[in-house]
Amino acid sequence: MLEEIFKFSDFAVVKFLLNAILHNLGTVDVLVRCLAFAGNIYEVLWVEFANRSAHLLLLIHSTEYLLKSVYELSIFREKPIHRRSYHGFDKRDIKDYNMEGFEDEERELEERSQAKADREERMMTMLLAATHFYQQPLDLLSVFIENQRDRGQGTESVEITSSLDPDVISERIICERLPVIAELIFDVTHSIFEDGLHQAIRLLVALSQQYPPLRPIIPSDASEEEQVRQNMGSYTELSVLFVRTDRERADGGHLQQTLLYVLNENSYPNLAYMEAMALLRFVINILFTRLSSVAGAADADNKTPFEASGADAGNEDEQGNPGNFYVNDLKVLIEVCLRELTNVVRHSGERKWDTLRLRYLHVIQAVLHQTNWSQAVDGHSKENVKRMLEDIATEEIYAEETRVMAEYTLQEFHSSL
């Protein structure tokens, strides 16, 4: 019944809610709550809604509006109250020690605490609603992204700009706003509270699923080993933006550490299967992102790499390219993968857990391929990885594909382990 209401008259109710939010018509919090509720009970709502360019454009504008609202709420700070209480304070002291007004201060503190809780609830609801927008693959968005790739920056883009076709104009605007949305998510991760941080990363990962994978551009004079290594992985425009932003900002490394923190805190069973798969895929995209091999990155060599020092020294690969994770963070990533591979063993009979195990193995393989982790850690850490791979390769409880992957990794990287 509810699905029919939302779909009635070409999603008239949904369009009304989104437009009302964009134009501040009514109580925005109530409207956002309605959208979050709808996404919870009608899982394919946004898949069905966003199959037209006008609808998709409305969704993109709404996402940007919600993220700007979240950011503004996250940086709001109350002026401090200079409390006059002391240990052993009694209300009778108000009269004896001339402390009139203290009860008003106590009341204001309670009101501020409630206001903070309300702001956090509003931020979580907005992030949840925005995450629902991209939780499922939006085919039209992926098509638009691929169209923009194909057109590139040549003369054809001039024709697109001058076109009066509404679908073409929408496509152009949508692809221009996607990096802005990503940057807003990056900004939110700097100032939001912990639960909101987790939800912001979920939104980022959901958005990353909409990007079809790209293969790195490999130089013609690259060695055979390097060609094999680069062809194993993929990247996207979003992973490029993630890496570049993390390097250029003053607190370089914040985004990678935030991503790994969420992965560590929200692994199985706290993270749903599809969310875990998407999060691991995004990590792999980042590991395989090399700015110097990205199409259109002619100025990549001028980008500021991470300043690796101390425990994080040696954060460059054999070709001298800076890695996309600090060495200490790579250690955490490997430990998370080993822990989760052990946890998932308990569900050996289900196909989806075999797929999840494969994804964790792909992460380990990407770390071995793309970073200098094996040179930076002690023998104990490498022995743990080797033992886990040997167990998976020889135990019959694992799917054949999983055992083959573990065996291949052992053979390919025997010198590193």
CSV table of C-alpha atoms in Angstrom, one decimal:
chain,number,residue,atom,x,y,z
A,1,MET,CA,0.0,0.0,0.0
A,2,LEU,CA,2.8,2.4,1.0
A,3,GLU,CA,4.7,1.7,-2.2
A,4,GLU,CA,1.7,2.6,-4.3
A,5,ILE,CA,1.3,5.9,-2.4
A,6,PHE,CA,5.0,6.8,-3.2
A,7,LYS,CA,4.7,5.8,-6.8
A,8,PHE,CA,1.4,7.5,-7.4
A,9,SER,CA,1.4,10.1,-10.2
A,10,ASP,CA,5.0,9.6,-11.1
A,11,PHE,CA,6.3,9.8,-7.5
A,12,ALA,CA,4.4,13.1,-6.8
A,13,VAL,CA,4.7,12.6,-3.0
A,14,VAL,CA,8.5,12.0,-3.2
A,15,LYS,CA,9.0,15.0,-5.5
A,16,PHE,CA,7.0,17.2,-3.1
A,17,LEU,CA,9.0,16.1,-0.1
A,18,LEU,CA,12.3,16.7,-1.8
A,19,ASN,CA,11.3,20.1,-3.2
A,20,ALA,CA,9.9,21.1,0.2
A,21,ILE,CA,13.3,20.3,1.8
A,22,LEU,CA,15.2,22.2,-0.9
A,23,HIS,CA,13.0,25.3,-0.4
A,24,ASN,CA,12.5,25.1,3.3
A,25,LEU,CA,8.8,24.6,3.1
A,26,GLY,CA,7.5,23.4,6.4
A,27,THR,CA,9.5,21.6,9.1
A,28,VAL,CA,12.5,20.2,7.3
A,29,ASP,CA,13.3,17.7,10.0
A,30,VAL,CA,9.9,16.1,9.7
A,31,LEU,CA,10.2,15.9,5.9
A,32,VAL,CA,13.7,14.3,6.1
A,33,ARG,CA,12.3,11.8,8.7
A,34,CYS,CA,9.6,10.8,6.2
A,35,LEU,CA,12.2,10.2,3.5
A,36,ALA,CA,14.4,8.2,5.9
A,37,PHE,CA,11.4,6.1,7.0
A,38,ALA,CA,10.4,5.6,3.3
A,39,GLY,CA,13.9,4.3,2.5
A,40,ASN,CA,13.8,1.9,5.4
A,41,ILE,CA,10.6,0.2,4.4
A,42,TYR,CA,10.7,0.6,0.6
A,43,GLU,CA,14.2,-0.6,-0.3
A,44,VAL,CA,14.0,0.1,-4.0
A,45,LEU,CA,12.3,3.4,-3.8
A,46,TRP,CA,15.3,5.4,-5.0
A,47,VAL,CA,16.2,2.9,-7.7
A,48,GLU,CA,12.7,3.3,-9.2
A,49,PHE,CA,12.6,7.0,-8.6
A,50,ALA,CA,16.0,7.9,-10.1
A,51,ASN,CA,15.4,6.2,-13.5
A,52,ARG,CA,14.7,9.6,-15.1
A,53,SER,CA,17.2,12.4,-15.4
A,54,ALA,CA,15.0,15.1,-13.8
A,55,HIS,CA,14.3,12.8,-10.8
A,56,LEU,CA,18.0,12.0,-10.5
A,57,LEU,CA,19.0,15.7,-10.6
A,58,LEU,CA,16.5,16.4,-7.8
A,59,LEU,CA,18.1,13.6,-5.8
A,60,ILE,CA,21.6,15.1,-6.3
A,61,HIS,CA,20.5,18.6,-5.3
A,62,SER,CA,18.8,17.2,-2.2
A,63,THR,CA,21.9,15.2,-1.2
A,64,GLU,CA,24.0,18.4,-1.5
A,65,TYR,CA,21.5,20.4,0.6
A,66,LEU,CA,21.3,17.7,3.3
A,67,LEU,CA,25.1,17.5,3.5
A,68,LYS,CA,25.5,21.3,3.8
A,69,SER,CA,22.9,21.2,6.6
A,70,VAL,CA,24.8,18.5,8.4
A,71,TYR,CA,28.0,20.3,8.1
A,72,GLU,CA,26.5,23.5,9.5
A,73,LEU,CA,25.1,21.6,12.4
A,74,SER,CA,28.3,19.8,13.0
A,75,ILE,CA,30.4,23.0,13.4
A,76,PHE,CA,27.9,24.7,15.6
A,77,ARG,CA,29.5,25.5,19.0
A,78,GLU,CA,27.8,27.0,22.1
A,79,LYS,CA,29.5,29.7,24.0
A,80,PRO,CA,30.8,28.3,27.3
A,81,ILE,CA,29.1,28.9,30.6
A,82,HIS,CA,31.4,29.7,33.5
A,83,ARG,CA,29.9,27.6,36.2
A,84,ARG,CA,30.2,28.8,39.8
A,85,SER,CA,29.4,25.6,41.6
A,86,TYR,CA,31.9,23.7,43.7
A,87,HIS,CA,32.3,20.3,45.4
A,88,GLY,CA,29.6,20.0,48.1
A,89,PHE,CA,27.5,22.8,46.7
A,90,ASP,CA,24.0,23.1,48.3
A,91,LYS,CA,21.2,25.2,46.9
A,92,ARG,CA,20.9,26.9,50.3
A,93,ASP,CA,24.3,28.4,49.6
A,94,ILE,CA,22.7,30.5,46.8
A,95,LYS,CA,21.4,32.9,49.5
A,96,ASP,CA,24.3,32.6,52.0
A,97,TYR,CA,27.0,33.3,49.4
A,98,ASN,CA,25.2,35.6,47.0
A,99,MET,CA,25.0,33.1,44.1
A,100,GLU,CA,21.7,34.2,42.7
A,101,GLY,CA,21.2,33.1,39.1
A,102,PHE,CA,23.0,29.7,39.5
A,103,GLU,CA,19.8,27.8,39.1
A,104,ASP,CA,19.3,29.6,35.8
A,105,GLU,CA,22.7,28.4,34.7
A,106,GLU,CA,21.9,24.8,35.7
A,107,ARG,CA,18.7,25.0,33.7
A,108,GLU,CA,20.6,26.4,30.7
A,109,LEU,CA,23.1,23.6,30.8
A,110,GLU,CA,20.3,21.1,30.7
A,111,GLU,CA,18.7,22.9,27.8
A,112,ARG,CA,22.0,23.0,25.9
A,113,SER,CA,22.5,19.3,26.5
A,114,GLN,CA,19.1,18.5,25.1
A,115,ALA,CA,19.7,20.9,22.1
A,116,LYS,CA,23.0,19.0,21.4
A,117,ALA,CA,21.2,15.7,21.4
A,118,ASP,CA,18.5,17.1,19.1
A,119,ARG,CA,21.2,18.4,16.7
A,120,GLU,CA,22.9,15.0,16.6
A,121,GLU,CA,19.6,13.3,15.9
A,122,ARG,CA,18.9,15.7,13.1
A,123,MET,CA,22.3,15.0,11.6
A,124,MET,CA,21.9,11.3,11.8
A,125,THR,CA,18.5,11.4,10.1
A,126,MET,CA,19.8,13.6,7.3
A,127,LEU,CA,22.8,11.3,6.7
A,128,LEU,CA,20.6,8.2,6.9
A,129,ALA,CA,18.2,9.6,4.3
A,130,ALA,CA,21.0,10.6,2.0
A,131,THR,CA,22.6,7.1,2.4
A,132,HIS,CA,19.3,5.5,1.3
A,133,PHE,CA,19.5,7.5,-1.9
A,134,TYR,CA,22.5,5.5,-3.1
A,135,GLN,CA,22.2,2.2,-1.1
A,136,GLN,CA,21.2,0.4,-4.3
A,137,PRO,CA,22.9,0.8,-7.8
A,138,LEU,CA,21.3,3.7,-9.7
A,139,ASP,CA,21.7,2.6,-13.3
A,140,LEU,CA,21.1,6.0,-14.8
A,141,LEU,CA,23.7,7.6,-12.6
A,142,SER,CA,26.3,5.0,-13.7
A,143,VAL,CA,25.4,5.6,-17.4
A,144,PHE,CA,25.8,9.4,-16.9
A,145,ILE,CA,29.3,8.9,-15.4
A,146,GLU,CA,30.4,6.6,-18.2
A,147,ASN,CA,29.0,9.1,-20.8
A,148,GLN,CA,31.1,11.9,-19.3
A,149,ARG,CA,34.2,9.7,-19.4
A,150,ASP,CA,33.6,8.9,-23.0
A,151,ARG,CA,33.1,12.5,-24.0
A,152,GLY,CA,36.2,13.6,-22.1
A,153,GLN,CA,37.3,17.2,-22.5
A,154,GLY,CA,37.4,17.5,-26.3
A,155,THR,CA,35.2,19.4,-28.7
A,156,GLU,CA,32.3,17.1,-28.0
A,157,SER,CA,32.0,18.7,-24.5
A,158,VAL,CA,31.4,22.1,-26.2
A,159,GLU,CA,28.5,20.6,-28.1
A,160,ILE,CA,27.1,19.1,-24.9
A,161,THR,CA,27.3,22.5,-23.2
A,162,SER,CA,25.4,24.2,-25.9
A,163,SER,CA,22.7,21.5,-26.2
A,164,LEU,CA,19.2,22.4,-25.0
A,165,ASP,CA,18.3,18.7,-24.4
A,166,PRO,CA,17.1,18.6,-20.8
A,167,ASP,CA,18.5,15.1,-20.3
A,168,VAL,CA,22.0,16.2,-21.5
A,169,ILE,CA,21.9,19.3,-19.4
A,170,SER,CA,20.9,17.2,-16.3
A,171,GLU,CA,23.7,14.7,-17.0
A,172,ARG,CA,26.2,17.5,-17.1
A,173,ILE,CA,25.0,19.1,-13.9
A,174,ILE,CA,24.8,15.8,-12.1
A,175,CYS,CA,28.4,14.8,-13.0
A,176,GLU,CA,29.6,18.3,-11.9
A,177,ARG,CA,27.9,18.1,-8.5
A,178,LEU,CA,29.2,14.6,-7.6
A,179,PRO,CA,32.7,15.8,-6.6
A,180,VAL,CA,31.1,18.6,-4.6
A,181,ILE,CA,29.0,16.1,-2.7
A,182,ALA,CA,32.1,14.0,-2.0
A,183,GLU,CA,34.0,17.1,-0.7
A,184,LEU,CA,31.1,17.8,1.6
A,185,ILE,CA,31.3,14.3,3.0
A,186,PHE,CA,35.0,14.8,3.6
A,187,ASP,CA,34.3,18.1,5.4
A,188,VAL,CA,31.7,16.4,7.6
A,189,THR,CA,34.1,13.7,8.7
A,190,HIS,CA,36.3,16.4,10.4
A,191,SER,CA,33.7,17.9,12.7
A,192,ILE,CA,30.9,15.4,13.3
A,193,PHE,CA,30.4,13.2,16.4
A,194,GLU,CA,31.3,9.5,16.4
A,195,ASP,CA,28.0,7.8,15.3
A,196,GLY,CA,27.6,10.5,12.6
A,197,LEU,CA,31.1,9.8,11.4
A,198,HIS,CA,30.2,6.1,10.8
A,199,GLN,CA,27.1,7.1,8.9
A,200,ALA,CA,29.0,9.7,6.8
A,201,ILE,CA,31.5,7.0,5.7
A,202,ARG,CA,28.5,4.7,4.9
A,203,LEU,CA,27.2,7.4,2.7
A,204,LEU,CA,30.6,7.8,1.0
A,205,VAL,CA,30.9,4.1,0.4
A,206,ALA,CA,27.3,4.0,-1.0
A,207,LEU,CA,28.1,6.8,-3.4
A,208,SER,CA,31.3,5.0,-4.5
A,209,GLN,CA,29.2,2.0,-5.7
A,210,GLN,CA,27.6,4.2,-8.3
A,211,TYR,CA,31.0,4.6,-10.1
A,212,PRO,CA,31.8,1.9,-12.7
A,213,PRO,CA,35.4,0.8,-12.2
A,214,LEU,CA,38.3,2.1,-14.3
A,215,ARG,CA,41.6,0.4,-15.1
A,216,PRO,CA,44.8,2.3,-14.5
A,217,ILE,CA,46.6,3.6,-17.5
A,218,ILE,CA,49.9,1.6,-17.7
A,219,PRO,CA,52.9,3.1,-19.4
A,220,SER,CA,54.0,1.2,-22.6
A,221,ASP,CA,57.5,0.7,-21.2
A,222,ALA,CA,56.2,-0.8,-17.9
A,223,SER,CA,57.6,-4.2,-16.9
A,224,GLU,CA,55.5,-7.3,-17.3
A,225,GLU,CA,55.3,-7.6,-13.5
A,226,GLU,CA,54.0,-4.0,-13.2
A,227,GLN,CA,51.4,-4.6,-15.9
A,228,VAL,CA,50.1,-7.7,-14.1
A,229,ARG,CA,50.1,-5.8,-10.8
A,230,GLN,CA,48.1,-2.8,-12.1
A,231,ASN,CA,45.7,-4.9,-14.1
A,232,MET,CA,44.6,-6.8,-11.0
A,233,GLY,CA,42.8,-3.7,-9.5
A,234,SER,CA,40.7,-0.8,-10.5
A,235,TYR,CA,39.9,2.7,-9.3
A,236,THR,CA,37.2,5.3,-9.8
A,237,GLU,CA,37.0,9.1,-10.0
A,238,LEU,CA,35.9,9.1,-6.3
A,239,SER,CA,38.9,7.1,-5.1
A,240,VAL,CA,41.1,9.6,-7.0
A,241,LEU,CA,39.4,12.5,-5.3
A,242,PHE,CA,39.7,10.7,-2.0
A,243,VAL,CA,43.5,10.2,-2.4
A,244,ARG,CA,44.2,13.6,-3.8
A,245,THR,CA,42.1,15.4,-1.1
A,246,ASP,CA,43.8,13.4,1.7
A,247,ARG,CA,47.2,14.4,0.4
A,248,GLU,CA,46.5,18.1,-0.1
A,249,ARG,CA,44.7,18.9,3.1
A,250,ALA,CA,46.7,20.1,6.1
A,251,ASP,CA,45.8,17.1,8.2
A,252,GLY,CA,46.9,14.6,5.5
A,253,GLY,CA,45.9,11.1,6.3
A,254,HIS,CA,42.7,12.0,8.1
A,255,LEU,CA,40.4,10.4,5.5
A,256,GLN,CA,42.3,7.1,5.3
A,257,GLN,CA,42.4,6.8,9.1
A,258,THR,CA,38.7,7.6,9.3
A,259,LEU,CA,37.9,4.9,6.7
A,260,LEU,CA,40.0,2.3,8.5
A,261,TYR,CA,38.5,3.3,11.9
A,262,VAL,CA,35.0,2.7,10.6
A,263,LEU,CA,36.1,-0.6,8.9
A,264,ASN,CA,37.7,-1.7,12.2
A,265,GLU,CA,34.7,-0.7,14.3
A,266,ASN,CA,31.9,-1.9,11.9
A,267,SER,CA,33.1,-5.2,10.5
A,268,TYR,CA,30.9,-8.3,10.5
A,269,PRO,CA,28.4,-8.8,12.1
A,270,ASN,CA,27.9,-5.1,13.0
A,271,LEU,CA,28.0,-4.1,9.3
A,272,ALA,CA,25.5,-5.6,6.9
A,273,TYR,CA,26.9,-8.0,4.2
A,274,MET,CA,26.4,-5.6,1.3
A,275,GLU,CA,27.8,-2.7,3.2
A,276,ALA,CA,30.9,-4.7,4.2
A,277,MET,CA,31.4,-5.7,0.5
A,278,ALA,CA,31.1,-2.1,-0.7
A,279,LEU,CA,33.4,-0.8,2.0
A,280,LEU,CA,36.1,-3.4,1.1
A,281,ARG,CA,35.7,-2.6,-2.6
A,282,PHE,CA,36.3,1.1,-1.9
A,283,VAL,CA,39.4,0.2,0.1
A,284,ILE,CA,40.7,-1.8,-2.8
A,285,ASN,CA,39.9,1.1,-5.2
A,286,ILE,CA,42.0,3.4,-3.0
A,287,LEU,CA,44.9,0.9,-2.9
A,288,PHE,CA,45.0,0.7,-6.7
A,289,THR,CA,44.7,4.5,-7.2
A,290,ARG,CA,47.9,6.0,-8.6
A,291,LEU,CA,47.6,9.7,-9.5
A,292,SER,CA,50.4,9.4,-12.0
A,293,SER,CA,48.6,6.7,-13.9
A,294,VAL,CA,45.1,8.4,-13.9
A,295,ALA,CA,43.7,9.7,-17.2
A,296,GLY,CA,43.8,13.5,-17.1
A,297,ALA,CA,46.2,13.7,-14.2
A,298,ALA,CA,49.0,15.5,-16.0
A,299,ASP,CA,49.8,17.5,-12.9
A,300,ALA,CA,49.8,14.5,-10.6
A,301,ASP,CA,53.6,14.7,-10.1
A,302,ASN,CA,53.1,18.1,-8.6
A,303,LYS,CA,50.7,16.8,-5.9
A,304,THR,CA,52.0,16.8,-2.4
A,305,PRO,CA,52.6,13.2,-1.1
A,306,PHE,CA,52.3,12.1,2.5
A,307,GLU,CA,55.2,13.2,4.6
A,308,ALA,CA,56.3,9.8,5.9
A,309,SER,CA,58.5,9.9,8.9
A,310,GLY,CA,59.3,7.8,12.0
A,311,ALA,CA,57.1,4.8,12.2
A,312,ASP,CA,55.5,5.7,8.9
A,313,ALA,CA,58.7,6.0,7.0
A,314,GLY,CA,59.0,4.1,3.7
A,315,ASN,CA,55.5,5.0,2.5
A,316,GLU,CA,56.5,4.7,-1.1
A,317,ASP,CA,56.3,1.7,-3.5
A,318,GLU,CA,59.2,0.4,-5.5
A,319,GLN,CA,58.6,2.8,-8.3
A,320,GLY,CA,58.8,5.8,-5.9
A,321,ASN,CA,55.1,6.5,-5.9
A,322,PRO,CA,53.7,7.5,-2.5
A,323,GLY,CA,51.4,4.9,-1.1
A,324,ASN,CA,47.8,5.8,-0.3
A,325,PHE,CA,47.9,4.5,3.3
A,326,TYR,CA,50.5,5.0,6.0
A,327,VAL,CA,52.4,1.9,7.0
A,328,ASN,CA,50.8,1.9,10.4
A,329,ASP,CA,47.4,2.0,8.9
A,330,LEU,CA,48.3,-0.8,6.5
A,331,LYS,CA,49.2,-2.9,9.6
A,332,VAL,CA,45.7,-2.2,11.0
A,333,LEU,CA,44.1,-3.1,7.7
A,334,ILE,CA,45.9,-6.4,7.5
A,335,GLU,CA,45.0,-7.2,11.1
A,336,VAL,CA,41.3,-6.4,10.4
A,337,CYS,CA,41.3,-8.7,7.4
A,338,LEU,CA,42.9,-11.6,9.4
A,339,ARG,CA,40.4,-11.1,12.2
A,340,GLU,CA,37.4,-11.0,9.9
A,341,LEU,CA,38.6,-14.0,7.9
A,342,THR,CA,38.6,-15.9,11.2
A,343,ASN,CA,35.1,-14.6,12.1
A,344,VAL,CA,33.5,-15.5,8.8
A,345,VAL,CA,34.7,-19.1,9.1
A,346,ARG,CA,31.7,-19.8,11.4
A,347,HIS,CA,29.4,-19.2,8.3
A,348,SER,CA,31.2,-21.6,5.9
A,349,GLY,CA,28.0,-23.1,4.5
A,350,GLU,CA,26.6,-19.9,2.9
A,351,ARG,CA,27.7,-18.7,-0.5
A,352,LYS,CA,27.6,-15.0,0.5
A,353,TRP,CA,30.2,-15.6,3.2
A,354,ASP,CA,32.5,-17.3,0.6
A,355,THR,CA,32.2,-14.1,-1.4
A,356,LEU,CA,33.0,-11.9,1.6
A,357,ARG,CA,36.0,-14.1,2.4
A,358,LEU,CA,37.2,-13.6,-1.2
A,359,ARG,CA,36.8,-9.8,-0.8
A,360,TYR,CA,39.0,-9.8,2.3
A,361,LEU,CA,41.6,-11.9,0.4
A,362,HIS,CA,41.5,-9.3,-2.4
A,363,VAL,CA,42.3,-6.6,0.1
A,364,ILE,CA,45.3,-8.6,1.4
A,365,GLN,CA,46.4,-9.2,-2.2
A,366,ALA,CA,46.1,-5.5,-3.0
A,367,VAL,CA,48.2,-4.6,0.0
A,368,LEU,CA,50.9,-7.0,-1.1
A,369,HIS,CA,50.7,-5.8,-4.7
A,370,GLN,CA,50.5,-2.1,-4.2
A,371,THR,CA,52.4,-1.2,-1.0
A,372,ASN,CA,55.6,-1.9,0.8
A,373,TRP,CA,53.8,-3.5,3.8
A,374,SER,CA,56.0,-6.7,3.6
A,375,GLN,CA,59.2,-4.6,4.0
A,376,ALA,CA,57.9,-2.6,6.8
A,377,VAL,CA,56.5,-5.2,9.2
A,378,ASP,CA,58.2,-7.9,11.4
A,379,GLY,CA,58.3,-11.6,10.6
A,380,HIS,CA,55.5,-12.3,13.1
A,381,SER,CA,53.0,-10.3,11.1
A,382,LYS,CA,54.0,-11.9,7.8
A,383,GLU,CA,53.8,-15.3,9.4
A,384,ASN,CA,50.2,-14.7,10.6
A,385,VAL,CA,49.2,-13.8,7.0
A,386,LYS,CA,51.0,-16.8,5.6
A,387,ARG,CA,49.4,-19.2,8.1
A,388,MET,CA,46.0,-17.8,7.4
A,389,LEU,CA,46.4,-18.3,3.6
A,390,GLU,CA,47.8,-21.8,4.1
A,391,ASP,CA,44.8,-22.7,6.2
A,392,ILE,CA,42.3,-21.4,3.7
A,393,ALA,CA,44.2,-23.1,0.8
A,394,THR,CA,44.1,-26.5,2.4
A,395,GLU,CA,40.8,-26.7,4.3
A,396,GLU,CA,37.9,-28.3,2.5
A,397,ILE,CA,35.3,-26.2,4.3
A,398,TYR,CA,36.2,-23.3,2.0
A,399,ALA,CA,34.8,-22.9,-1.5
A,400,GLU,CA,37.1,-23.9,-4.3
A,401,GLU,CA,37.3,-20.3,-5.6
A,402,THR,CA,38.5,-19.1,-2.2
A,403,ARG,CA,41.1,-21.9,-1.9
A,404,VAL,CA,42.4,-21.1,-5.3
A,405,MET,CA,42.7,-17.4,-4.4
A,406,ALA,CA,44.6,-18.2,-1.2
A,407,GLU,CA,46.9,-20.6,-3.1
A,408,TYR,CA,47.6,-18.1,-5.8
A,409,THR,CA,48.4,-15.4,-3.3
A,410,LEU,CA,50.9,-17.7,-1.5
A,411,GLN,CA,52.7,-18.5,-4.7
A,412,GLU,CA,52.7,-15.0,-6.1
A,413,PHE,CA,54.1,-13.5,-2.9
A,414,HIS,CA,56.1,-16.3,-1.4
A,415,SER,CA,59.2,-14.1,-1.3
A,416,SER,CA,57.3,-11.4,0.6
A,417,LEU,CA,55.9,-13.8,3.2
